[in-house]
Coordinates of C-alpha atoms and ligand atoms in Angstrom, one line a residue:
M961 CA 0.2 0.2 -0.3
T962 CA 1.1 3.6 -0.7
T963 CA -1.1 6.8 -1.2
K964 CA -2.0 9.1 -3.6
N965 CA -1.7 11.8 -1.2
Q966 CA 1.8 13.4 -2.1
E967 CA 2.3 15.4 1.3
L968 CA 1.7 12.0 3.0
A969 CA 4.1 10.0 0.6
N970 CA 6.8 12.8 1.0
W971 CA 6.4 12.7 4.8
V972 CA 6.8 9.0 5.2
S973 CA 9.9 9.2 2.8
T974 CA 11.1 11.8 4.9
V975 CA 10.9 10.1 8.1
A976 CA 12.0 6.9 6.9
A977 CA 15.4 8.6 5.5
Q978 CA 15.7 10.0 8.9
T979 CA 15.0 7.0 11.1
Q980 CA 16.1 4.5 8.7
P981 CA 13.9 1.7 9.7
Q982 CA 14.4 -2.1 8.4
E983 CA 10.9 -2.1 6.5
I984 CA 8.1 0.0 6.5
V985 CA 4.2 -1.3 6.8
W986 CA 1.4 0.7 5.6
C987 CA -1.4 -0.5 8.1
D988 CA -4.9 -1.3 6.4
G989 CA -6.6 -2.0 9.8
S990 CA -7.8 -5.4 8.7
D991 CA -8.4 -8.1 11.4
S992 CA -5.5 -10.1 9.9
E993 CA -3.2 -7.2 10.4
Y994 CA -4.1 -7.1 13.8
Q995 CA -4.0 -10.6 14.4
H996 CA -0.7 -11.0 12.6
I997 CA 0.7 -8.1 14.7
I998 CA -0.4 -10.0 17.9
D999 CA 1.4 -13.3 16.8
M1000 CA 4.3 -11.6 16.2
M1001 CA 4.2 -9.9 19.4
L1002 CA 3.4 -13.2 21.3
E1003 CA 6.6 -14.8 19.5
D1004 CA 8.8 -12.2 20.8
G1005 CA 7.5 -12.2 24.3
T1006 CA 6.1 -8.2 24.1
L1007 CA 2.6 -9.7 24.8
S1008 CA 1.3 -12.9 26.3
S1009 CA -2.0 -14.8 26.0
L1010 CA -4.3 -14.7 28.9
N1011 CA -6.4 -17.9 29.7
P1012 CA -7.9 -18.4 26.5
E1013 CA -11.0 -20.4 28.1
T1014 CA -11.8 -17.5 30.7
H1015 CA -10.5 -14.8 28.5
P1016 CA -10.7 -15.4 24.9
N1017 CA -8.7 -12.9 22.4
C1018 CA -7.2 -11.3 25.8
Y1019 CA -3.4 -10.5 26.0
L1020 CA -1.2 -8.9 28.6
H1021 CA 1.7 -6.4 27.7
L1022 CA 3.8 -5.5 30.8
S1023 CA 5.4 -2.3 30.1
D1024 CA 8.9 -0.9 31.2
P1025 CA 8.3 -0.4 34.8
Q1026 CA 9.4 3.2 34.4
D1027 CA 6.7 3.9 31.8
V1028 CA 3.4 3.6 33.2
A1029 CA 1.9 6.7 32.9
R1030 CA 1.4 10.3 31.2
V1031 CA 4.6 12.8 31.7
E1032 CA 3.3 15.8 32.0
H1033 CA 6.8 17.3 33.0
L1034 CA 8.1 16.6 29.3
T1035 CA 5.0 17.4 27.5
Y1036 CA 5.3 20.8 25.5
I1037 CA 3.2 22.8 23.7
C1038 CA 5.4 24.4 20.7
T1039 CA 4.5 27.6 19.1
D1040 CA 5.8 31.0 18.0
A1041 CA 5.0 32.8 21.0
P1042 CA 5.0 31.3 24.9
D1043 CA 1.7 33.6 25.9
T1044 CA -0.2 31.7 23.3
V1045 CA 0.1 28.6 25.3
G1046 CA 0.0 30.2 28.8
D1047 CA 1.5 29.2 32.1
N1048 CA -0.9 26.1 32.1
N1049 CA 1.5 24.3 29.4
N1050 CA 5.3 23.6 29.1
W1051 CA 6.4 25.8 26.0
M1052 CA 9.3 25.6 23.8
P1053 CA 10.3 27.8 20.7
I1054 CA 9.4 25.7 17.5
A1055 CA 13.1 25.6 16.2
D1056 CA 14.5 24.5 19.6
A1057 CA 11.8 21.6 19.8
K1058 CA 12.8 20.4 16.5
A1059 CA 16.6 20.3 16.8
K1060 CA 16.0 18.2 20.0
M1061 CA 13.7 15.8 18.6
N1062 CA 15.5 15.6 15.6
A1063 CA 18.5 14.7 17.2
L1064 CA 16.6 11.8 19.0
F1065 CA 14.8 10.7 15.8
D1066 CA 18.0 10.2 13.8
G1067 CA 18.6 6.5 13.1
C1068 CA 16.0 5.6 15.9
M1069 CA 14.3 3.1 13.9
Q1070 CA 17.3 1.1 12.6
G1071 CA 16.3 -2.7 12.6
R1072 CA 12.8 -2.0 13.7
T1073 CA 9.5 -2.0 11.3
M1074 CA 7.9 1.4 10.8
Y1075 CA 4.4 1.2 10.6
V1076 CA 2.3 4.1 8.8
V1077 CA -1.1 4.2 10.8
P1078 CA -3.7 6.4 9.2
Y1079 CA -6.7 7.0 11.3
C1080 CA -9.8 9.0 11.6
M1081 CA -10.9 10.7 14.9
G1082 CA -14.8 10.3 14.7
P1083 CA -17.4 8.6 13.0
I1084 CA -15.7 8.0 9.2
D1085 CA -18.8 9.7 7.7
S1086 CA -18.8 12.9 9.9
P1087 CA -18.2 16.4 8.9
Y1088 CA -17.0 17.0 12.5
S1089 CA -14.6 14.0 12.4
R1090 CA -10.9 14.7 11.8
C1091 CA -8.0 12.4 10.5
G1092 CA -4.3 12.0 11.3
V1093 CA -1.5 9.5 10.4
E1094 CA 0.6 8.4 13.2
I1095 CA 4.4 6.9 12.1
T1096 CA 5.5 4.7 14.8
D1097 CA 7.8 1.6 15.6
S1098 CA 5.9 0.3 18.3
P1099 CA 3.5 -2.8 17.3
Y1100 CA 1.8 -2.1 20.6
V1101 CA 0.6 1.3 19.4
V1102 CA -0.5 -0.2 16.3
I1103 CA -2.9 -2.6 17.9
N1104 CA -4.0 -0.3 20.2
M1105 CA -4.9 2.5 17.5
K1106 CA -7.1 -0.4 15.8
L1107 CA -8.8 -0.6 19.1
M1108 CA -9.1 3.1 19.9
T1109 CA -9.6 4.8 16.5
R1110 CA -11.1 4.2 13.0
M1111 CA -7.8 3.0 11.4
G1112 CA -6.6 1.7 8.1
A1113 CA -7.9 1.8 4.6
A1114 CA -11.0 3.8 5.2
A1115 CA -9.5 6.6 7.2
L1116 CA -6.9 7.0 4.0
A1117 CA -9.5 7.0 1.7
R1118 CA -11.0 10.3 3.6
I1119 CA -7.0 11.9 3.9
E1120 CA -7.0 11.3 0.1
Q1121 CA -10.3 12.9 -0.6
E1122 CA -10.1 16.1 1.7
G1123 CA -6.2 16.3 2.0
G1124 CA -5.7 17.9 5.4
F1125 CA -4.2 15.5 8.4
V1126 CA -2.5 15.6 11.5
K1127 CA 1.2 14.2 11.5
G1128 CA 2.2 12.3 14.4
L1129 CA 5.5 10.7 14.8
H1130 CA 6.3 8.2 17.7
S1131 CA 9.3 6.0 18.5
I1132 CA 9.7 4.2 21.9
G1133 CA 13.2 4.9 21.5
E1134 CA 15.2 3.6 24.4
L1135 CA 12.3 3.9 26.7
D1136 CA 14.5 6.1 28.8
P1137 CA 12.7 8.6 31.0
E1138 CA 16.1 10.8 30.4
R1139 CA 15.2 10.7 26.7
R1140 CA 11.6 11.3 26.6
F1141 CA 9.4 14.2 25.4
I1142 CA 6.0 14.4 23.9
M1143 CA 5.9 17.9 21.4
H1144 CA 3.0 19.5 19.9
F1145 CA 3.1 21.8 17.1
P1146 CA -0.5 23.1 17.0
Q1147 CA 0.5 25.7 14.4
E1148 CA 1.7 22.9 11.9
L1149 CA -0.9 20.3 13.1
S1150 CA 1.7 17.8 13.8
I1151 CA 3.0 15.9 16.9
M1152 CA 6.4 14.1 17.8
S1153 CA 6.5 11.8 20.7
Y1154 CA 9.9 9.8 21.8
G1155 CA 10.8 7.6 24.4
S1156 CA 7.4 6.2 25.7
G1157 CA 5.0 3.6 24.9
Y1158 CA 2.4 4.4 27.5
G1159 CA -1.3 5.1 26.2
G1160 CA -1.5 8.7 26.8
N1161 CA 2.2 9.7 25.5
A1162 CA 2.0 6.9 22.5
L1163 CA -1.4 6.9 21.1
L1164 CA -0.9 9.8 19.2
G1165 CA -4.8 9.8 18.1
K1166 CA -5.9 10.4 21.8
K1167 CA -4.8 13.1 24.3
C1168 CA -2.0 14.6 21.8
H1169 CA -4.5 15.1 18.8
A1170 CA -8.1 14.9 20.0
L1171 CA -7.3 17.2 22.8
R1172 CA -4.2 19.1 22.7
I1173 CA -4.1 19.9 18.6
A1174 CA -8.0 19.6 18.5
S1175 CA -8.5 22.4 21.2
W1176 CA -6.5 24.7 19.2
Q1177 CA -8.4 24.0 16.1
A1178 CA -11.3 24.3 17.9
K1179 CA -10.8 27.7 19.3
D1180 CA -10.0 28.9 15.7
E1181 CA -12.9 27.1 14.1
G1182 CA -15.7 27.6 17.1
W1183 CA -16.1 24.4 18.5
L1184 CA -14.8 22.3 21.6
A1185 CA -12.1 19.6 22.3
E1186 CA -13.1 18.7 25.7
H1187 CA -11.9 15.8 28.2
M1188 CA -15.6 14.4 28.6
L1189 CA -17.5 11.3 28.5
I1190 CA -20.9 11.7 26.8
L1191 CA -23.8 9.0 27.9
G1192 CA -27.4 9.0 27.1
L1193 CA -30.0 8.9 30.2
E1194 CA -33.2 6.9 29.2
S1195 CA -36.2 7.2 31.3
P1196 CA -38.7 4.7 32.1
A1197 CA -41.1 6.5 29.8
G1198 CA -38.3 6.3 27.1
E1199 CA -37.1 10.0 26.8
I1200 CA -33.5 10.0 26.2
H1201 CA -31.1 13.0 27.6
Y1202 CA -27.6 13.3 26.5
I1203 CA -25.1 14.5 29.1
A1204 CA -21.4 15.1 28.8
A1205 CA -19.0 15.3 32.1
A1206 CA -15.5 16.3 32.3
F1207 CA -13.4 14.8 35.3
P1208 CA -10.0 14.5 35.8
S1209 CA -7.9 11.3 34.7
A1210 CA -8.9 8.5 37.1
C1211 CA -11.9 10.3 38.7
G1212 CA -14.8 8.4 37.2
K1213 CA -15.7 9.1 33.6
T1214 CA -15.7 5.3 32.4
N1215 CA -17.6 4.5 35.2
L1216 CA -20.3 6.8 34.8
A1217 CA -20.4 6.5 31.2
M1218 CA -21.2 2.6 31.7
L1219 CA -23.2 3.0 34.8
I1220 CA -25.8 0.3 35.7
P1221 CA -29.1 1.6 37.3
P1222 CA -29.5 0.2 40.8
E1223 CA -32.2 -1.7 41.7
E1224 CA -35.0 1.1 42.3
Y1225 CA -34.2 2.4 39.0
K1226 CA -34.3 -1.0 37.1
D1227 CA -36.5 0.7 34.4
W1228 CA -33.8 3.3 33.6
K1229 CA -31.0 2.9 30.9
I1230 CA -27.4 4.4 30.4
W1231 CA -26.1 4.5 27.0
T1232 CA -22.5 5.0 26.5
L1233 CA -21.3 7.5 23.5
G1234 CA -17.8 8.0 25.1
D1235 CA -16.1 7.4 28.1
D1236 CA -12.9 10.2 27.5
I1237 CA -13.4 12.7 25.2
A1238 CA -15.9 14.6 23.2
W1239 CA -15.9 17.0 20.4
L1240 CA -18.5 19.4 20.7
H1241 CA -20.1 21.7 17.9
P1242 CA -22.9 24.3 17.7
G1243 CA -25.4 22.4 15.6
D1244 CA -27.4 23.8 12.7
D1245 CA -30.4 23.3 15.3
G1246 CA -28.7 25.9 17.7
Q1247 CA -27.9 22.8 20.3
L1248 CA -24.5 22.1 21.1
R1249 CA -23.7 18.6 19.6
A1250 CA -21.2 16.0 20.6
I1251 CA -19.4 13.6 19.2
N1252 CA -16.8 10.9 20.5
P1253 CA -13.7 10.8 18.2
E1254 CA -12.7 7.6 19.5
A1255 CA -13.9 4.1 18.7
G1256 CA -12.6 2.3 22.0
Y1257 CA -11.9 2.6 25.5
F1258 CA -8.4 2.9 27.4
G1259 CA -9.8 2.3 30.9
V1260 CA -8.5 2.2 34.4
V1261 CA -8.5 -1.6 35.5
P1262 CA -8.1 -1.1 39.2
G1263 CA -11.6 -1.2 41.0
T1264 CA -13.5 -2.7 37.9
N1265 CA -15.8 -5.6 39.4
A1266 CA -19.1 -7.0 38.8
K1267 CA -20.7 -4.7 41.4
T1268 CA -18.9 -1.3 40.6
N1269 CA -19.2 -1.7 36.8
R1270 CA -20.7 -4.8 35.7
N1271 CA -20.7 -3.2 31.9
A1272 CA -16.8 -2.7 32.0
F1273 CA -16.3 -6.1 33.8
D1274 CA -18.0 -8.0 31.1
M1275 CA -16.9 -6.2 28.4
I1276 CA -13.3 -7.0 29.5
Q1277 CA -13.5 -10.6 29.6
R1278 CA -12.9 -11.1 25.9
N1279 CA -11.1 -9.3 23.0
T1280 CA -9.1 -7.2 25.0
I1281 CA -5.6 -6.0 25.6
F1282 CA -4.5 -5.7 29.3
T1283 CA -1.5 -3.7 30.2
N1284 CA 0.4 -4.0 33.6
V1285 CA -2.2 -6.6 35.3
A1286 CA -1.3 -9.2 37.6
Q1287 CA -2.2 -12.8 36.7
T1288 CA -3.7 -15.4 38.7
A1289 CA -2.1 -19.2 38.6
D1290 CA -4.3 -20.1 35.5
G1291 CA -3.6 -17.2 33.7
Q1292 CA -6.3 -15.0 34.3
P1293 CA -6.1 -11.3 34.5
W1294 CA -6.3 -9.9 38.0
W1295 CA -6.1 -6.4 40.0
E1296 CA -7.1 -4.9 43.0
D1297 CA -10.7 -5.0 44.1
K1298 CA -11.6 -7.6 41.3
K1299 CA -13.1 -9.4 44.2
E1300 CA -12.5 -12.7 42.6
G1301 CA -9.4 -14.9 42.2
V1302 CA -5.9 -14.3 43.5
P1303 CA -2.7 -13.0 41.9
S1304 CA 0.2 -15.2 41.3
I1305 CA 2.6 -12.9 39.1
D1306 CA 2.5 -9.0 39.6
W1307 CA 2.6 -6.5 36.9
K1308 CA 6.5 -6.6 36.6
G1309 CA 6.3 -10.1 35.7
D1310 CA 7.5 -11.4 39.2
A1311 CA 6.0 -13.9 41.7
Y1312 CA 3.6 -12.0 43.8
Q1313 CA 4.5 -10.9 47.0
S1314 CA 2.4 -8.5 49.2
S1315 CA 5.2 -7.0 50.8
N1316 CA 6.2 -5.6 46.7
G1317 CA 3.2 -3.1 46.7
P1318 CA 0.0 -3.7 44.3
A1319 CA -0.2 -6.8 42.2
A1320 CA -1.7 -4.5 39.4
H1321 CA 0.0 -1.1 38.7
P1322 CA -2.6 1.4 40.0
N1323 CA -2.6 2.9 36.2
S1324 CA -3.0 -0.5 34.7
R1325 CA -5.3 -0.3 31.7
F1326 CA -7.8 -2.1 29.3
T1327 CA -7.7 -1.4 25.7
V1328 CA -10.8 -2.9 24.0
A1329 CA -13.3 -1.7 21.1
A1330 CA -16.3 0.6 22.1
T1331 CA -18.6 -1.8 20.1
E1332 CA -17.8 -4.8 23.0
N1333 CA -19.9 -2.6 25.6
R1334 CA -23.4 -3.7 25.6
A1335 CA -24.6 -0.3 26.5
Y1336 CA -22.8 1.4 23.5
S1337 CA -25.0 3.9 21.9
S1338 CA -26.6 3.5 18.7
L1339 CA -26.2 7.2 18.2
A1340 CA -22.3 7.1 18.9
E1341 CA -21.9 6.5 15.1
A1342 CA -24.3 9.2 13.9
P1343 CA -22.4 11.8 11.9
D1344 CA -24.1 14.7 13.2
G1345 CA -23.5 13.6 16.8
V1346 CA -26.3 14.0 19.7
P1347 CA -27.5 17.0 21.4
I1348 CA -26.4 18.0 24.8
S1349 CA -28.6 18.9 27.6
A1350 CA -26.4 19.0 30.3
I1351 CA -22.6 19.5 31.0
I1352 CA -21.3 18.2 34.3
F1353 CA -17.8 19.3 35.6
G1354 CA -16.4 17.4 38.7
G1355 CA -13.5 16.2 40.9
R1356 CA -12.1 14.1 43.3
R1357 CA -12.6 16.2 46.8
R1358 CA -12.4 14.6 50.2
E1359 CA -14.1 17.8 51.3
L1360 CA -15.4 21.1 50.2
A1361 CA -17.7 20.5 47.1
P1362 CA -20.8 19.0 47.6
L1363 CA -22.5 16.0 46.0
V1364 CA -23.9 17.9 43.4
Y1365 CA -24.9 21.6 42.3
Q1366 CA -25.9 23.5 39.6
A1367 CA -24.5 27.0 38.2
K1368 CA -26.7 29.8 37.7
S1369 CA -26.2 30.8 34.5
W1370 CA -23.9 29.8 31.2
E1371 CA -21.1 32.5 32.4
H1372 CA -21.3 31.2 35.8
G1373 CA -20.8 27.6 34.6
V1374 CA -17.9 28.7 32.8
L1375 CA -16.5 29.6 36.3
V1376 CA -17.7 26.6 38.0
G1377 CA -15.6 24.6 35.4
A1378 CA -12.7 27.0 35.6
S1379 CA -12.8 26.4 39.4
V1380 CA -12.4 22.3 39.3
A1381 CA -9.6 21.1 41.5
S1382 CA -9.1 17.5 42.2
E1383 CA -6.7 15.3 43.8
T1384 CA -4.0 14.0 41.8
T1385 CA -4.0 10.1 40.6
A1386 CA -2.0 7.6 39.2
A1387 CA -2.5 8.4 35.5
A1388 CA 0.2 10.8 35.6
T1389 CA 3.6 10.6 37.1
G1390 CA 4.3 12.4 40.5
K1391 CA 2.7 12.6 44.0
V1392 CA -1.1 10.9 44.2
G1393 CA -3.6 12.5 46.2
V1394 CA -2.4 16.2 46.5
V1395 CA -5.2 18.7 45.3
R1396 CA -4.4 20.7 41.9
R1397 CA -6.3 23.2 40.0
D1398 CA -7.6 21.4 37.1
P1399 CA -10.0 23.6 34.8
M1400 CA -12.7 21.8 33.1
A1401 CA -10.4 18.6 33.8
M1402 CA -8.3 20.2 31.0
K1403 CA -4.9 21.0 33.0
P1404 CA -2.9 18.6 31.0
F1405 CA -4.8 18.6 27.9
C1406 CA -5.5 22.3 26.6
G1407 CA -3.2 23.0 23.8
Y1408 CA -3.5 26.8 24.5
N1409 CA -3.7 29.8 27.4
F1410 CA -6.4 28.8 29.6
A1411 CA -7.6 32.5 29.8
D1412 CA -8.2 32.4 25.9
Y1413 CA -9.8 29.0 26.2
W1414 CA -12.4 30.6 29.0
G1415 CA -13.0 33.4 26.7
H1416 CA -13.8 30.8 23.9
W1417 CA -16.2 28.7 26.3
L1418 CA -18.1 32.2 27.0
S1419 CA -18.5 32.7 23.6
F1420 CA -20.8 30.2 23.4
S1421 CA -23.7 31.8 24.9
E1422 CA -23.8 33.7 21.5
R1423 CA -22.9 30.6 19.6
L1424 CA -25.9 28.4 20.9
D1425 CA -29.8 29.2 20.9
K1426 CA -30.5 26.4 23.3
L1427 CA -27.4 26.6 25.9
P1428 CA -26.7 23.1 28.3
K1429 CA -27.4 23.6 31.8
V1430 CA -24.0 23.3 33.7
F1431 CA -23.5 21.2 36.9
H1432 CA -20.6 20.1 39.3
V1433 CA -20.3 16.8 41.1
N1434 CA -18.3 15.2 43.8
W1435 CA -18.4 11.4 44.3
F1436 CA -15.5 11.4 46.7
R1437 CA -16.4 13.0 50.1
Q1438 CA -14.8 11.1 52.6
N1439 CA -15.2 11.0 56.4
E1440 CA -12.2 10.9 59.0
D1441 CA -11.7 7.3 58.6
G1442 CA -11.4 7.8 54.7
D1443 CA -14.7 6.1 54.1
F1444 CA -16.7 7.4 51.1
L1445 CA -19.8 9.2 52.3
W1446 CA -21.5 8.5 49.0
P1447 CA -22.2 5.2 47.5
G1448 CA -21.3 6.3 43.9
F1449 CA -21.2 4.3 41.1
G1450 CA -24.7 3.1 40.1
D1451 CA -26.2 5.4 42.7
N1452 CA -24.7 8.2 40.8
L1453 CA -27.8 7.8 38.7
R1454 CA -29.8 9.6 41.3
V1455 CA -27.9 12.7 40.9
L1456 CA -28.4 12.4 37.0
E1457 CA -31.9 12.1 37.5
W1458 CA -31.7 15.3 39.8
I1459 CA -29.7 16.9 37.0
I1460 CA -32.2 16.2 34.2
K1461 CA -35.0 17.3 36.3
R1462 CA -33.6 20.5 36.8
C1463 CA -32.7 20.9 33.2
K1464 CA -36.7 20.6 32.7
G1465 CA -37.5 23.0 35.5
E1466 CA -39.1 19.8 37.5
V1467 CA -37.4 20.2 40.6
D1468 CA -37.0 22.9 43.5
A1469 CA -33.7 23.6 44.9
D1470 CA -31.9 25.8 47.2
E1471 CA -29.7 28.9 46.1
T1472 CA -26.5 29.2 47.8
P1473 CA -23.6 31.6 46.8
I1474 CA -21.9 28.8 45.1
G1475 CA -24.9 27.6 43.0
Y1476 CA -28.4 25.7 43.1
L1477 CA -28.1 22.9 45.8
P1478 CA -30.7 20.1 45.9
N1479 CA -32.9 20.3 48.9
A1480 CA -33.4 17.6 51.5
E1481 CA -36.3 15.8 49.2
G1482 CA -35.3 17.0 45.6
L1483 CA -32.8 13.9 45.2
N1484 CA -34.0 10.6 45.8
I1485 CA -32.0 8.7 48.3
D1486 CA -34.7 6.4 49.2
D1487 CA -33.5 2.9 50.4
L1488 CA -29.7 3.9 50.7
G1489 CA -29.6 4.2 54.1
I1490 CA -27.8 7.1 54.6
D1491 CA -27.5 8.7 57.7
P1492 CA -29.3 12.1 57.8
A1493 CA -26.3 14.2 59.2
V1494 CA -24.1 12.6 56.5
W1495 CA -26.8 13.4 53.7
Q1496 CA -27.0 17.2 55.1
S1497 CA -23.3 17.5 55.0
L1498 CA -23.2 16.1 51.4
I1499 CA -25.9 18.6 50.1
S1500 CA -24.6 21.7 52.0
I1501 CA -21.7 24.2 51.8
E1502 CA -19.3 25.3 54.7
P1503 CA -19.0 29.0 53.9
E1504 CA -15.7 29.6 55.7
Q1505 CA -13.9 26.6 53.6
W1506 CA -15.7 28.4 50.5
R1507 CA -14.5 31.7 51.1
Q1508 CA -11.2 30.0 51.6
E1509 CA -11.2 28.2 48.3
M1510 CA -12.5 31.2 46.4
D1511 CA -9.7 33.3 47.6
E1512 CA -7.3 30.8 46.3
F1513 CA -9.0 30.3 43.2
G1514 CA -9.0 34.2 42.9
E1515 CA -5.2 34.1 42.9
Y1516 CA -5.4 31.5 40.5
L1517 CA -7.4 33.6 38.2
A1518 CA -5.4 36.8 38.8
S1519 CA -2.1 34.7 37.7
F1520 CA -3.6 34.9 34.1
G1521 CA -3.1 38.7 34.2
D1522 CA -4.7 40.6 31.7
R1523 CA -5.7 38.1 29.4
L1524 CA -8.4 36.9 32.0
P1525 CA -11.8 37.7 30.5
A1526 CA -13.5 40.2 32.4
K1527 CA -16.7 38.5 32.3
L1528 CA -15.3 35.4 34.5
K1529 CA -13.5 38.1 36.9
A1530 CA -17.1 39.5 37.3
Q1531 CA -18.5 36.2 37.8
H1532 CA -15.7 35.3 40.5
E1533 CA -16.6 38.6 42.4
L1534 CA -20.4 38.0 42.3
V1535 CA -19.5 34.4 44.3
K1536 CA -17.2 36.0 46.6
A1537 CA -19.7 38.5 47.4
A1538 CA -22.5 36.4 48.0
L1539 CA -20.0 34.5 50.3
A1540 CA -19.3 37.5 52.0
S1541 CA -22.6 38.5 52.8
Ligands
GDP525 P1 -11.8 7.9 34.3 O1 -10.1 7.7 34.4 O2 -12.1 9.1 34.6 O3 -12.5 7.2 33.3 O4 -12.1 7.4 35.9 P2 -12.6 5.6 36.1 O5 -14.3 5.6 35.9 O6 -11.9 4.5 35.5 O7 -12.2 5.5 37.6 C1 -11.2 5.8 38.3 C2 -11.1 5.0 39.5 O8 -12.2 5.6 40.5 C3 -11.4 3.5 39.5 O9 -10.7 2.9 40.6 C4 -13.2 3.4 40.0 O10 -13.1 2.2 40.7 C5 -13.1 4.7 40.8 N1 -14.6 5.3 40.8 C6 -15.5 5.7 39.5 N2 -16.4 6.2 40.1 C7 -16.7 6.0 41.6 C8 -17.7 6.6 42.0 O11 -18.7 6.9 41.8 N3 -17.3 6.4 43.6 C9 -16.1 6.0 44.1 N4 -15.9 5.9 45.2 N5 -15.1 5.4 43.1 C10 -15.2 5.7 41.7
PGA526 P1 -8.6 8.3 31.7 O1 -7.7 8.7 30.7 O2 -9.1 9.8 31.9 O3 -9.7 7.5 31.5 O4 -7.5 8.3 33.1 C1 -6.3 8.5 30.3 C2 -5.6 9.5 30.8 O5 -6.3 10.6 31.1 O6 -4.2 9.6 31.0
MN527 MN1 -8.5 10.9 30.1
MN528 MN1 -11.5 6.3 31.4

């Protein structure tokens, strides 16, 4: 295979001349190609088969132990001026970044196969979709891209038809953390990633293209690229509302997107459209329309069990690539909180000993095609997406943030999104459990200056006739013993029900300085057995704590200087004034 697109053909030749691979393979995305690469990896030991009786077509990849998460400190946006990317990103001048990366890429594929991977982010026939080509020397990347994107011949055909595409160059290099960089060039729609095989660093269609590069394009073109799940909530009457929700990595997106209703809600249904990324466009109908650019799930494994997430648990019994989980003696995948089986070999491939820490890495992942999910929405493939009724922001906060509250307006909703802060997780290298500011859950992913990004969000009040309502949730409040106060998982449906009722004006709420909170009867907690005092603490605010939070948030906003939109500043002042009175 080669291509009629001259720009692509030239780029592939240039890269081959630079990296000197032994062989070039153009990926067609076929099942036989997938199987062939799997067989090769089984042969060379970079993949092993899991128990074929319990887990047909399931494979395990153990990564380099120093390559298990995104590396935000080594991730850069490279443009002609630093103020375009803001303090929320690492910036490097384009020429310096190119020089650094070219030195790493020179000759780096000697003795290896170079794969050319055309992919389409979004349904292949959607006007909202965008294509890219990833060149990589990692077969692991190729098989993951096959599950995560529309990859191969159809994507190449679309590229040949429409011309433009994002160029992503990737090599695992030596997997040396000292020789590892993820560089983005939004002005020329290209990405260079070296030295890591981890999903977020190496599957370039995902965070690099669909969030960092796409957010830049979206600002120029009038849409939004967001770190959001998309779900459809179907009521017993058969009415479906679509909701998009942004939570930081490892804070519950995949679980919410696949939620199974509790017994009391068995006539309700959640349909999954996406679990990590949403592209949101103003539609011809004046509504905000969402597509999921991805075609698969790259999900956190630990914590997944038959009770917390039955859909995901069942979905990963077959046709799944596991990365960095443990194994039982009979070759089944195992992880913390799986609630069945015992680990025999840990994620490093050693005999399991509890003194060595968790058996599965806390950021171990499954990769599986979206079509394996029994709750996959038929509208996930719709070219014009689905209309969004509500946008939810959320984070992982032991204290402060109530279970749910509603913003008072679109402008206030942008402030609520901008104010997201969350405890760090194992999805990125660094300390876990420290609260950091993570506006719109996009701190690691917004490819440009947050001040401009908030301005762009504010502009949607003019772009849409029917604005979604904006909410904030927190499933993670804890008591002094570290127990979660809210049961979470399936019972989060109760909160979604309240949200949709609020959208339809069917339930009253209490107005507070930070927004509308559920009143004691507004949100259904029947049969949950929650202690009334605990319930009260989940749906109320502590003004002194909030005054402090708003002061700290104010300092953060002020750090964006003159670029901060005046409307956002005004919203912050309104909340502060309300808290002071
Ligand atoms: P994502 O990375 O944002 O997609 O997050 P996941 O849905 O994969 O969840 C990350 C971790 O949070 C997993 O260990 C889940 O079991 C846990 N989690 C998800 N939802 C809830 C919830 O409602 N309550 C609690 N306590 N934990 C949750
Ligand atoms: P997550 O996606 O949001 O499911 O954790 C991966 C990541 O953000 O690194
Ligand atoms: Mn994510
Ligand atoms: Mn996820």
